[in-house]
Amino acid sequence: MTTAYKRIAGQSVERLAALSDGIFAFAMTLLVLDLRVPAIEAVHNEHDLWHGLAALSPRLFMYMMSFLTLGIFWVGQQTQLNHLDRSDRSLSWIHIAFLFFVTITPFSTALLAEFTAYRIALLAYWLNIFCLGFALYLSWGCATRLGLVKDDIAPEVPAAVCRRIVIAQALYAFGALLCIISTHWSIAFIVAVQLYYAVAPRWPR
Amino acid sequence: MTTAYKRIAGQSVERLAALSDGIFAFAMTLLVLDLRVPAIEAVHNEHDLWHGLAALSPRLFMYMMSFLTLGIFWVGQQTQLNHLDRSDRSLSWIHIAFLFFVTITPFSTALLAEFTAYRIALLAYWLNIFCLGFALYLSWGCATRLGLVKDDIAPEVPAAVCRRIVIAQALYAFGALLCIISTHWSIAFIVAVQLYYAVAPRWPR
Amino acid sequence: MTTAYKRIAGQSVERLAALSDGIFAFAMTLLVLDLRVPAIEAVHNEHDLWHGLAALSPRLFMYMMSFLTLGIFWVGQQTQLNHLDRSDRSLSWIHIAFLFFVTITPFSTALLAEFTAYRIALLAYWLNIFCLGFALYLSWGCATRLGLVKDDIAPEVPAAVCRRIVIAQALYAFGALLCIISTHWSIAFIVAVQLYYAVAPRWPR
Amino acid sequence: MTTAYKRIAGQSVERLAALSDGIFAFAMTLLVLDLRVPAIEAVHNEHDLWHGLAALSPRLFMYMMSFLTLGIFWVGQQTQLNHLDRSDRSLSWIHIAFLFFVTITPFSTALLAEFTAYRIALLAYWLNIFCLGFALYLSWGCATRLGLVKDDIAPEVPAAVCRRIVIAQALYAFGALLCIISTHWSIAFIVAVQLYYAVAPRWPR
C-alpha cells in the first residue's frame, strides 16, 4: 500500500455517515425480530391475549434499552462527524471498529436482559459500552491530531466532546463496579444514566 | 453533560433523515420475511399452488397495511424535516422515540391482523399509531419553539402541519372508539382513513 | 387534509431516493438469508463439501436473478429521479407503491425458481414485474404533468424514458405469453431480456 | 433500449454510493444474526455462562473477519467513487455486480470458518475476494476510459488506485496458493494481509 494511496483513501465523511446510519438502523431494529405475535392457538379470550402480551414485556423492555443505548451513541457519533471537514483512512477504520461494537450491542443487551443476576453478562455489556466510548474517544483524538476538524469550530467544542465521553464512561464504569454489591444495582444505575443522557437535555435550556 | 456539549450535539437534519430512512426501510420490509413460498412437497398441480398462494393472502394484506401505515408516517416526518434548518439534541431524541414506534408498527399490525376480533389487539394498534402522531406533534412543537424551522417558510405551514396531525389522530381515535360496537368496524374505519391519506391527494389538484 | 398541507407534503427527492436505496438494499439482499453453509455433520471430505455447495447452486442462481431484476429497476428509478427538481405528495405515493412491489420481488422470484413448470408462478412473477414497470410509467407521467421535472433536461429525455419502459414491458409480456407453449421458454426469454438490459450498454458506445 | 436512454441512465454517483452503503450495512451485519444468547435452561452458574459465551467465540471471530473484509472493500470502493464526477450505466452495473459479491462475502466467510481444513472452502472464499477486487479494477478502468473521473484529481491517483488493487490481489492469490501446503497457512496469511490493510495506515504517517 503506497503512501499516495493512503493519502487519498477513505476521505468522505458523507459516506462514513451513510454507512453508519445504515448499520445503526439495522442494529437498532435487530431485537424487534424477537417480538413475535402470540400463537393464535393459545389465545381463547381477551384475558389470554393480555397475558400473551404481558409475557412479551421483558423483550420489549430489552428492545427499548438496546434502542436507547444505540440512540445515545448515534447522537455521540454524529456530533463528532458534524464537526469534521473530511475523513481519512485511519479515522474510517476507527469508525468501522466503532460500528462493529454497535452491531454487537443488541447481543450484549439481550445477554444482560436474560441473565440479570450474572456478573459475566454485566461485564460483557459494560465491555461493549466501554469499547463504543473508547472508539469515539480515539476517533476524536485522531481527528484533532490529523487536522480533520472544521476550522470554524467554536473553541470550547474539542474539550466538551472529550469531557462528555470521559464523564459518561466514568459513570458506566462506576455502574459496572456496583456489581460487587449486586448486578441489579449495576443495571439500575446504568439504566438511570442512559435515561438521563436521552431525556435530560429536553428541559434545562 | 455540560451546556457546551448540549448546544453542539445532534444538529444534523441530514443524519436524522438518513437514520430515519434506514429504519423506515427496515421496518417497512420487516413483514415480508413472513411471506414464504409454499412447500414444494405440498404442491402437485396448478390448483394446489393457487391454494397455497391464496393461503398467503392474509399475510400479504397485513404486509400491505403495515407498509401503508409506515408510508403515511414517512411522508409526515419528511414533510416536517424538510422545513427544518438544523436539528438539535432534544429534537433528535423525539425522533429517536418516533423511530422506536416505527419499528414496533409491523408487530402491532401483525397482532391486529391475527386477532381481528380482540379489543386489546385493536387498542395496542391504536396506541402505536397514537404514539407515532404524538411524537410528530411534539417534534413540531419543539422545532418551532427552539427556532429550528427555516426562515423562508410559508406562513400557513406551521398551522397546516399541526392541523394535519390533530385531524388524523382524531379520526384514528374515533376509529378506535368504534370497537365499543365491534372491532371490525374499527378496522374498516381505520383502513379507510389510511387509504384516504395515501390516495386522496392524487385526484383533487 | 387541507390544501395547504398537500402542497407542502413529500417534496424531497433526496428523502425519496434515500428511502428507496434503503429498501432496495434490503430487498436485493433478502434471498441471501436462504444461503446457509452445509451442515458440518454431513461433510466428511472435499467431495461431500463440493456436493453440498452444488446443492446450493439453484438458490444462488435464484438470488442472482432477484438481484439482477432489482438492479434493473433500481437503475430505472434513479434515472427518473435524477431528472426531477422536486417531489410531491402524489409522486411520493407512486414510489411507495413501487417500493412495495420491489420488496415483493424476492418472493415472486423464489416462487418462480421453486415452481418453474407452473404457469401460476410465472404469471405471479410477471405481474410483479408489470406492477414495477407500471408504477415507473405512472411516476414519469405524474412528474411531467405536475412540472416536477428539471428545466434543463435534454428534449429527447421524456420520450426516451417512456419508450424504454414500454419496450421492456412489451418484451416481458411477450415472455409471459410464451408460457402457452412452455413456462421454460418464458423463463429463458425473460432471463435473456434481463441480461440484455444489464450487460448490453457495456459494449456499443 | 435507445442510445438516448443509455446516455441518461444511472448517472448519479450519490445514488450508487447510497445503495452501496445500504447493502454494505446489511452485509456487514448479516452474521450477527447467528450470535444467539445461550439458552437460559443450560446455564446454572457464572461458570456455565462463561462456557456458553466461550462456545460462541468462533462465531464472533468469523463475524469479525467478515466485517473486516467488507470494511476493506468499503474503503476501497468509496476511494474510487470519491474521485468520480458522475456515474454511468455501465459503471452502475459493474458496481451492482460488485455489491452482489459483497452480499455473498458473509456466506463464504462462514463457509471457510466452518470448514477450515477444506480446500474447496478456501478457494470459494478466495474466488469471492478475487471477484470483489476484479469488479473494482474493472470499475476504475471503465471510469477512466469513459471520462467519469473528476478533472482536479492529483496525477498520481489513477496509478495508485490500480497498484493498490493489483498488489492486494497478488497477496490474496499467494495466500490461496499456500493451500497446497495447508489451508491453515492460507488462512493465517490472508488474515494477516487483511489486518495489515485495516491497521497499517494508523502508524506510519
mmCIF file with all atom_site columns, C-alpha atoms in Angstrom, chain B residues 41-172:
data_model
loop_
_atom_site.group_PDB
_atom_site.id
_atom_site.type_symbol
_atom_site.label_atom_id
_atom_site.label_alt_id
_atom_site.label_comp_id
_atom_site.label_asym_id
_atom_site.label_entity_id
_atom_site.label_seq_id
_atom_site.pdbx_PDB_ins_code
_atom_site.Cartn_x
_atom_site.Cartn_y
_atom_site.Cartn_z
_atom_site.occupancy
_atom_site.B_iso_or_equiv
_atom_site.pdbx_formal_charge
_atom_site.auth_seq_id
_atom_site.auth_comp_id
_atom_site.auth_asym_id
_atom_site.auth_atom_id
_atom_site.pdbx_PDB_model_num
ATOM 1   C CA . GLU B 1 41  ? -43.946 -31.211 -1.295  1.00 0.00 ? 41  GLU B CA 1
ATOM 2   C CA . ALA B 1 42  ? -47.494 -29.925 -0.775  1.00 0.00 ? 42  ALA B CA 1
ATOM 3   C CA . VAL B 1 43  ? -47.928 -28.811 -4.379  1.00 0.00 ? 43  VAL B CA 1
ATOM 4   C CA . HIS B 1 44  ? -48.803 -31.326 -7.086  1.00 0.00 ? 44  HIS B CA 1
ATOM 5   C CA . ASN B 1 45  ? -50.618 -29.190 -9.652  1.00 0.00 ? 45  ASN B CA 1
ATOM 6   C CA . GLU B 1 46  ? -51.562 -25.600 -10.543 1.00 0.00 ? 46  GLU B CA 1
ATOM 7   C CA . HIS B 1 47  ? -54.640 -25.889 -8.320  1.00 0.00 ? 47  HIS B CA 1
ATOM 8   C CA . ASP B 1 48  ? -52.549 -26.700 -5.218  1.00 0.00 ? 48  ASP B CA 1
ATOM 9   C CA . LEU B 1 49  ? -50.219 -23.799 -5.927  1.00 0.00 ? 49  LEU B CA 1
ATOM 10  C CA . TRP B 1 50  ? -53.171 -21.451 -6.339  1.00 0.00 ? 50  TRP B CA 1
ATOM 11  C CA . HIS B 1 51  ? -54.491 -22.561 -2.952  1.00 0.00 ? 51  HIS B CA 1
ATOM 12  C CA . GLY B 1 52  ? -51.043 -22.233 -1.402  1.00 0.00 ? 52  GLY B CA 1
ATOM 13  C CA . LEU B 1 53  ? -50.808 -18.645 -2.652  1.00 0.00 ? 53  LEU B CA 1
ATOM 14  C CA . ALA B 1 54  ? -54.388 -17.872 -1.622  1.00 0.00 ? 54  ALA B CA 1
ATOM 15  C CA . ALA B 1 55  ? -53.492 -19.038 1.890   1.00 0.00 ? 55  ALA B CA 1
ATOM 16  C CA . LEU B 1 56  ? -50.773 -16.369 1.932   1.00 0.00 ? 56  LEU B CA 1
ATOM 17  C CA . SER B 1 57  ? -53.163 -13.550 1.037   1.00 0.00 ? 57  SER B CA 1
ATOM 18  C CA . PRO B 1 58  ? -53.981 -12.524 4.645   1.00 0.00 ? 58  PRO B CA 1
ATOM 19  C CA . ARG B 1 59  ? -50.249 -12.120 5.290   1.00 0.00 ? 59  ARG B CA 1
ATOM 20  C CA . LEU B 1 60  ? -49.847 -10.145 2.090   1.00 0.00 ? 60  LEU B CA 1
ATOM 21  C CA . PHE B 1 61  ? -52.731 -7.866  3.093   1.00 0.00 ? 61  PHE B CA 1
ATOM 22  C CA . MET B 1 62  ? -51.249 -7.414  6.573   1.00 0.00 ? 62  MET B CA 1
ATOM 23  C CA . TYR B 1 63  ? -47.908 -6.547  4.971   1.00 0.00 ? 63  TYR B CA 1
ATOM 24  C CA . MET B 1 64  ? -49.592 -4.004  2.702   1.00 0.00 ? 64  MET B CA 1
ATOM 25  C CA . MET B 1 65  ? -51.321 -2.380  5.684   1.00 0.00 ? 65  MET B CA 1
ATOM 26  C CA . SER B 1 66  ? -48.051 -2.103  7.591   1.00 0.00 ? 66  SER B CA 1
ATOM 27  C CA . PHE B 1 67  ? -46.336 -0.678  4.502   1.00 0.00 ? 67  PHE B CA 1
ATOM 28  C CA . LEU B 1 68  ? -49.183 1.805   4.012   1.00 0.00 ? 68  LEU B CA 1
ATOM 29  C CA . THR B 1 69  ? -49.208 2.961   7.634   1.00 0.00 ? 69  THR B CA 1
ATOM 30  C CA . LEU B 1 70  ? -45.464 3.468   7.666   1.00 0.00 ? 70  LEU B CA 1
ATOM 31  C CA . GLY B 1 71  ? -45.629 5.199   4.287   1.00 0.00 ? 71  GLY B CA 1
ATOM 32  C CA . ILE B 1 72  ? -48.085 7.725   5.758   1.00 0.00 ? 72  ILE B CA 1
ATOM 33  C CA . PHE B 1 73  ? -45.824 8.478   8.704   1.00 0.00 ? 73  PHE B CA 1
ATOM 34  C CA . TRP B 1 74  ? -42.731 8.585   6.491   1.00 0.00 ? 74  TRP B CA 1
ATOM 35  C CA . VAL B 1 75  ? -44.375 11.284  4.368   1.00 0.00 ? 75  VAL B CA 1
ATOM 36  C CA . GLY B 1 76  ? -45.458 13.067  7.556   1.00 0.00 ? 76  GLY B CA 1
ATOM 37  C CA . GLN B 1 77  ? -41.991 13.006  9.078   1.00 0.00 ? 77  GLN B CA 1
ATOM 38  C CA . GLN B 1 78  ? -40.194 14.110  5.929   1.00 0.00 ? 78  GLN B CA 1
ATOM 39  C CA . THR B 1 79  ? -42.637 16.992  5.473   1.00 0.00 ? 79  THR B CA 1
ATOM 40  C CA . GLN B 1 80  ? -41.560 18.241  8.903   1.00 0.00 ? 80  GLN B CA 1
ATOM 41  C CA . LEU B 1 81  ? -37.849 17.645  8.435   1.00 0.00 ? 81  LEU B CA 1
ATOM 42  C CA . ASN B 1 82  ? -37.878 19.352  5.014   1.00 0.00 ? 82  ASN B CA 1
ATOM 43  C CA . HIS B 1 83  ? -38.828 22.582  6.774   1.00 0.00 ? 83  HIS B CA 1
ATOM 44  C CA . LEU B 1 84  ? -36.058 22.434  9.360   1.00 0.00 ? 84  LEU B CA 1
ATOM 45  C CA . ASP B 1 85  ? -32.895 24.408  9.062   1.00 0.00 ? 85  ASP B CA 1
ATOM 46  C CA . ARG B 1 86  ? -30.986 22.360  11.596  1.00 0.00 ? 86  ARG B CA 1
ATOM 47  C CA . SER B 1 87  ? -31.722 19.803  14.281  1.00 0.00 ? 87  SER B CA 1
ATOM 48  C CA . ASP B 1 88  ? -30.962 19.774  17.961  1.00 0.00 ? 88  ASP B CA 1
ATOM 49  C CA . ARG B 1 89  ? -30.369 17.264  20.722  1.00 0.00 ? 89  ARG B CA 1
ATOM 50  C CA . SER B 1 90  ? -33.959 17.366  22.025  1.00 0.00 ? 90  SER B CA 1
ATOM 51  C CA . LEU B 1 91  ? -35.422 17.095  18.554  1.00 0.00 ? 91  LEU B CA 1
ATOM 52  C CA . SER B 1 92  ? -33.113 14.161  17.746  1.00 0.00 ? 92  SER B CA 1
ATOM 53  C CA . TRP B 1 93  ? -34.380 12.310  20.791  1.00 0.00 ? 93  TRP B CA 1
ATOM 54  C CA . ILE B 1 94  ? -38.025 12.964  19.945  1.00 0.00 ? 94  ILE B CA 1
ATOM 55  C CA . HIS B 1 95  ? -37.341 11.460  16.530  1.00 0.00 ? 95  HIS B CA 1
ATOM 56  C CA . ILE B 1 96  ? -35.445 8.503   18.013  1.00 0.00 ? 96  ILE B CA 1
ATOM 57  C CA . ALA B 1 97  ? -38.575 7.819   20.095  1.00 0.00 ? 97  ALA B CA 1
ATOM 58  C CA . PHE B 1 98  ? -40.679 8.245   16.941  1.00 0.00 ? 98  PHE B CA 1
ATOM 59  C CA . LEU B 1 99  ? -38.458 5.724   15.151  1.00 0.00 ? 99  LEU B CA 1
ATOM 60  C CA . PHE B 1 100 ? -38.881 3.278   18.024  1.00 0.00 ? 100 PHE B CA 1
ATOM 61  C CA . PHE B 1 101 ? -42.645 3.324   17.443  1.00 0.00 ? 101 PHE B CA 1
ATOM 62  C CA . VAL B 1 102 ? -41.992 2.988   13.709  1.00 0.00 ? 102 VAL B CA 1
ATOM 63  C CA . THR B 1 103 ? -40.169 -0.288  14.309  1.00 0.00 ? 103 THR B CA 1
ATOM 64  C CA . ILE B 1 104 ? -42.983 -1.541  16.560  1.00 0.00 ? 104 ILE B CA 1
ATOM 65  C CA . THR B 1 105 ? -45.620 -0.919  13.877  1.00 0.00 ? 105 THR B CA 1
ATOM 66  C CA . PRO B 1 106 ? -45.092 -4.199  11.963  1.00 0.00 ? 106 PRO B CA 1
ATOM 67  C CA . PHE B 1 107 ? -45.582 -6.073  15.246  1.00 0.00 ? 107 PHE B CA 1
ATOM 68  C CA . SER B 1 108 ? -48.787 -4.276  16.196  1.00 0.00 ? 108 SER B CA 1
ATOM 69  C CA . THR B 1 109 ? -50.129 -4.576  12.646  1.00 0.00 ? 109 THR B CA 1
ATOM 70  C CA . ALA B 1 110 ? -49.451 -8.312  12.691  1.00 0.00 ? 110 ALA B CA 1
ATOM 71  C CA . LEU B 1 111 ? -51.089 -8.550  16.115  1.00 0.00 ? 111 LEU B CA 1
ATOM 72  C CA . LEU B 1 112 ? -54.229 -6.834  14.830  1.00 0.00 ? 112 LEU B CA 1
ATOM 73  C CA . ALA B 1 113 ? -54.290 -8.928  11.659  1.00 0.00 ? 113 ALA B CA 1
ATOM 74  C CA . GLU B 1 114 ? -54.048 -12.130 13.704  1.00 0.00 ? 114 GLU B CA 1
ATOM 75  C CA . PHE B 1 115 ? -56.610 -11.131 16.350  1.00 0.00 ? 115 PHE B CA 1
ATOM 76  C CA . THR B 1 116 ? -59.132 -9.015  14.439  1.00 0.00 ? 116 THR B CA 1
ATOM 77  C CA . ALA B 1 117 ? -61.902 -9.709  16.953  1.00 0.00 ? 117 ALA B CA 1
ATOM 78  C CA . TYR B 1 118 ? -59.891 -8.743  20.050  1.00 0.00 ? 118 TYR B CA 1
ATOM 79  C CA . ARG B 1 119 ? -60.159 -5.267  21.573  1.00 0.00 ? 119 ARG B CA 1
ATOM 80  C CA . ILE B 1 120 ? -56.722 -5.492  23.173  1.00 0.00 ? 120 ILE B CA 1
ATOM 81  C CA . ALA B 1 121 ? -55.123 -6.022  19.772  1.00 0.00 ? 121 ALA B CA 1
ATOM 82  C CA . LEU B 1 122 ? -57.037 -3.050  18.398  1.00 0.00 ? 122 LEU B CA 1
ATOM 83  C CA . LEU B 1 123 ? -56.094 -0.824  21.316  1.00 0.00 ? 123 LEU B CA 1
ATOM 84  C CA . ALA B 1 124 ? -52.431 -1.871  21.059  1.00 0.00 ? 124 ALA B CA 1
ATOM 85  C CA . TYR B 1 125 ? -52.501 -0.939  17.383  1.00 0.00 ? 125 TYR B CA 1
ATOM 86  C CA . TRP B 1 126 ? -54.203 2.371   18.079  1.00 0.00 ? 126 TRP B CA 1
ATOM 87  C CA . LEU B 1 127 ? -51.755 3.156   20.883  1.00 0.00 ? 127 LEU B CA 1
ATOM 88  C CA . ASN B 1 128 ? -48.912 2.620   18.439  1.00 0.00 ? 128 ASN B CA 1
ATOM 89  C CA . ILE B 1 129 ? -50.475 4.988   15.879  1.00 0.00 ? 129 ILE B CA 1
ATOM 90  C CA . PHE B 1 130 ? -51.181 7.491   18.628  1.00 0.00 ? 130 PHE B CA 1
ATOM 91  C CA . CYS B 1 131 ? -47.551 7.424   19.826  1.00 0.00 ? 131 CYS B CA 1
ATOM 92  C CA . LEU B 1 132 ? -46.362 7.997   16.252  1.00 0.00 ? 132 LEU B CA 1
ATOM 93  C CA . GLY B 1 133 ? -48.653 11.009  15.878  1.00 0.00 ? 133 GLY B CA 1
ATOM 94  C CA . PHE B 1 134 ? -47.850 12.330  19.330  1.00 0.00 ? 134 PHE B CA 1
ATOM 95  C CA . ALA B 1 135 ? -44.098 12.182  18.649  1.00 0.00 ? 135 ALA B CA 1
ATOM 96  C CA . LEU B 1 136 ? -44.539 14.105  15.397  1.00 0.00 ? 136 LEU B CA 1
ATOM 97  C CA . TYR B 1 137 ? -46.684 16.685  17.226  1.00 0.00 ? 137 TYR B CA 1
ATOM 98  C CA . LEU B 1 138 ? -44.038 17.080  19.954  1.00 0.00 ? 138 LEU B CA 1
ATOM 99  C CA . SER B 1 139 ? -41.349 17.308  17.300  1.00 0.00 ? 139 SER B CA 1
ATOM 100 C CA . TRP B 1 140 ? -43.055 20.181  15.513  1.00 0.00 ? 140 TRP B CA 1
ATOM 101 C CA . GLY B 1 141 ? -43.732 22.000  18.797  1.00 0.00 ? 141 GLY B CA 1
ATOM 102 C CA . CYS B 1 142 ? -40.083 21.562  19.777  1.00 0.00 ? 142 CYS B CA 1
ATOM 103 C CA . ALA B 1 143 ? -38.830 22.731  16.372  1.00 0.00 ? 143 ALA B CA 1
ATOM 104 C CA . THR B 1 144 ? -40.952 25.898  16.338  1.00 0.00 ? 144 THR B CA 1
ATOM 105 C CA . ARG B 1 145 ? -40.212 26.746  19.982  1.00 0.00 ? 145 ARG B CA 1
ATOM 106 C CA . LEU B 1 146 ? -36.438 26.344  19.555  1.00 0.00 ? 146 LEU B CA 1
ATOM 107 C CA . GLY B 1 147 ? -36.315 28.217  16.251  1.00 0.00 ? 147 GLY B CA 1
ATOM 108 C CA . LEU B 1 148 ? -35.099 25.266  14.181  1.00 0.00 ? 148 LEU B CA 1
ATOM 109 C CA . VAL B 1 149 ? -37.586 25.947  11.369  1.00 0.00 ? 149 VAL B CA 1
ATOM 110 C CA . LYS B 1 150 ? -36.325 27.550  8.144   1.00 0.00 ? 150 LYS B CA 1
ATOM 111 C CA . ASP B 1 151 ? -36.886 31.298  7.847   1.00 0.00 ? 151 ASP B CA 1
ATOM 112 C CA . ASP B 1 152 ? -38.362 31.269  4.360   1.00 0.00 ? 152 ASP B CA 1
ATOM 113 C CA . ILE B 1 153 ? -41.263 29.012  5.330   1.00 0.00 ? 153 ILE B CA 1
ATOM 114 C CA . ALA B 1 154 ? -44.735 29.970  4.026   1.00 0.00 ? 154 ALA B CA 1
ATOM 115 C CA . PRO B 1 155 ? -46.820 31.499  6.852   1.00 0.00 ? 155 PRO B CA 1
ATOM 116 C CA . GLU B 1 156 ? -49.593 28.883  6.665   1.00 0.00 ? 156 GLU B CA 1
ATOM 117 C CA . VAL B 1 157 ? -47.210 25.914  7.028   1.00 0.00 ? 157 VAL B CA 1
ATOM 118 C CA . PRO B 1 158 ? -46.930 25.637  10.842  1.00 0.00 ? 158 PRO B CA 1
ATOM 119 C CA . ALA B 1 159 ? -50.687 25.621  11.341  1.00 0.00 ? 159 ALA B CA 1
ATOM 120 C CA . ALA B 1 160 ? -51.180 23.181  8.440   1.00 0.00 ? 160 ALA B CA 1
ATOM 121 C CA . VAL B 1 161 ? -48.691 20.708  9.921   1.00 0.00 ? 161 VAL B CA 1
ATOM 122 C CA . CYS B 1 162 ? -50.373 20.766  13.354  1.00 0.00 ? 162 CYS B CA 1
ATOM 123 C CA . ARG B 1 163 ? -53.900 20.608  11.944  1.00 0.00 ? 163 ARG B CA 1
ATOM 124 C CA . ARG B 1 164 ? -52.970 17.629  9.809   1.00 0.00 ? 164 ARG B CA 1
ATOM 125 C CA . ILE B 1 165 ? -51.724 15.655  12.840  1.00 0.00 ? 165 ILE B CA 1
ATOM 126 C CA . VAL B 1 166 ? -54.670 16.585  15.078  1.00 0.00 ? 166 VAL B CA 1
ATOM 127 C CA . ILE B 1 167 ? -57.324 15.747  12.463  1.00 0.00 ? 167 ILE B CA 1
ATOM 128 C CA . ALA B 1 168 ? -55.684 12.419  11.568  1.00 0.00 ? 168 ALA B CA 1
ATOM 129 C CA . GLN B 1 169 ? -55.330 11.452  15.226  1.00 0.00 ? 169 GLN B CA 1
ATOM 130 C CA . ALA B 1 170 ? -58.948 12.445  15.932  1.00 0.00 ? 170 ALA B CA 1
ATOM 131 C CA . LEU B 1 171 ? -60.047 10.142  13.102  1.00 0.00 ? 171 LEU B CA 1
ATOM 132 C CA . TYR B 1 172 ? -57.881 7.288   14.390  1.00 0.00 ? 172 TYR B CA 1
#
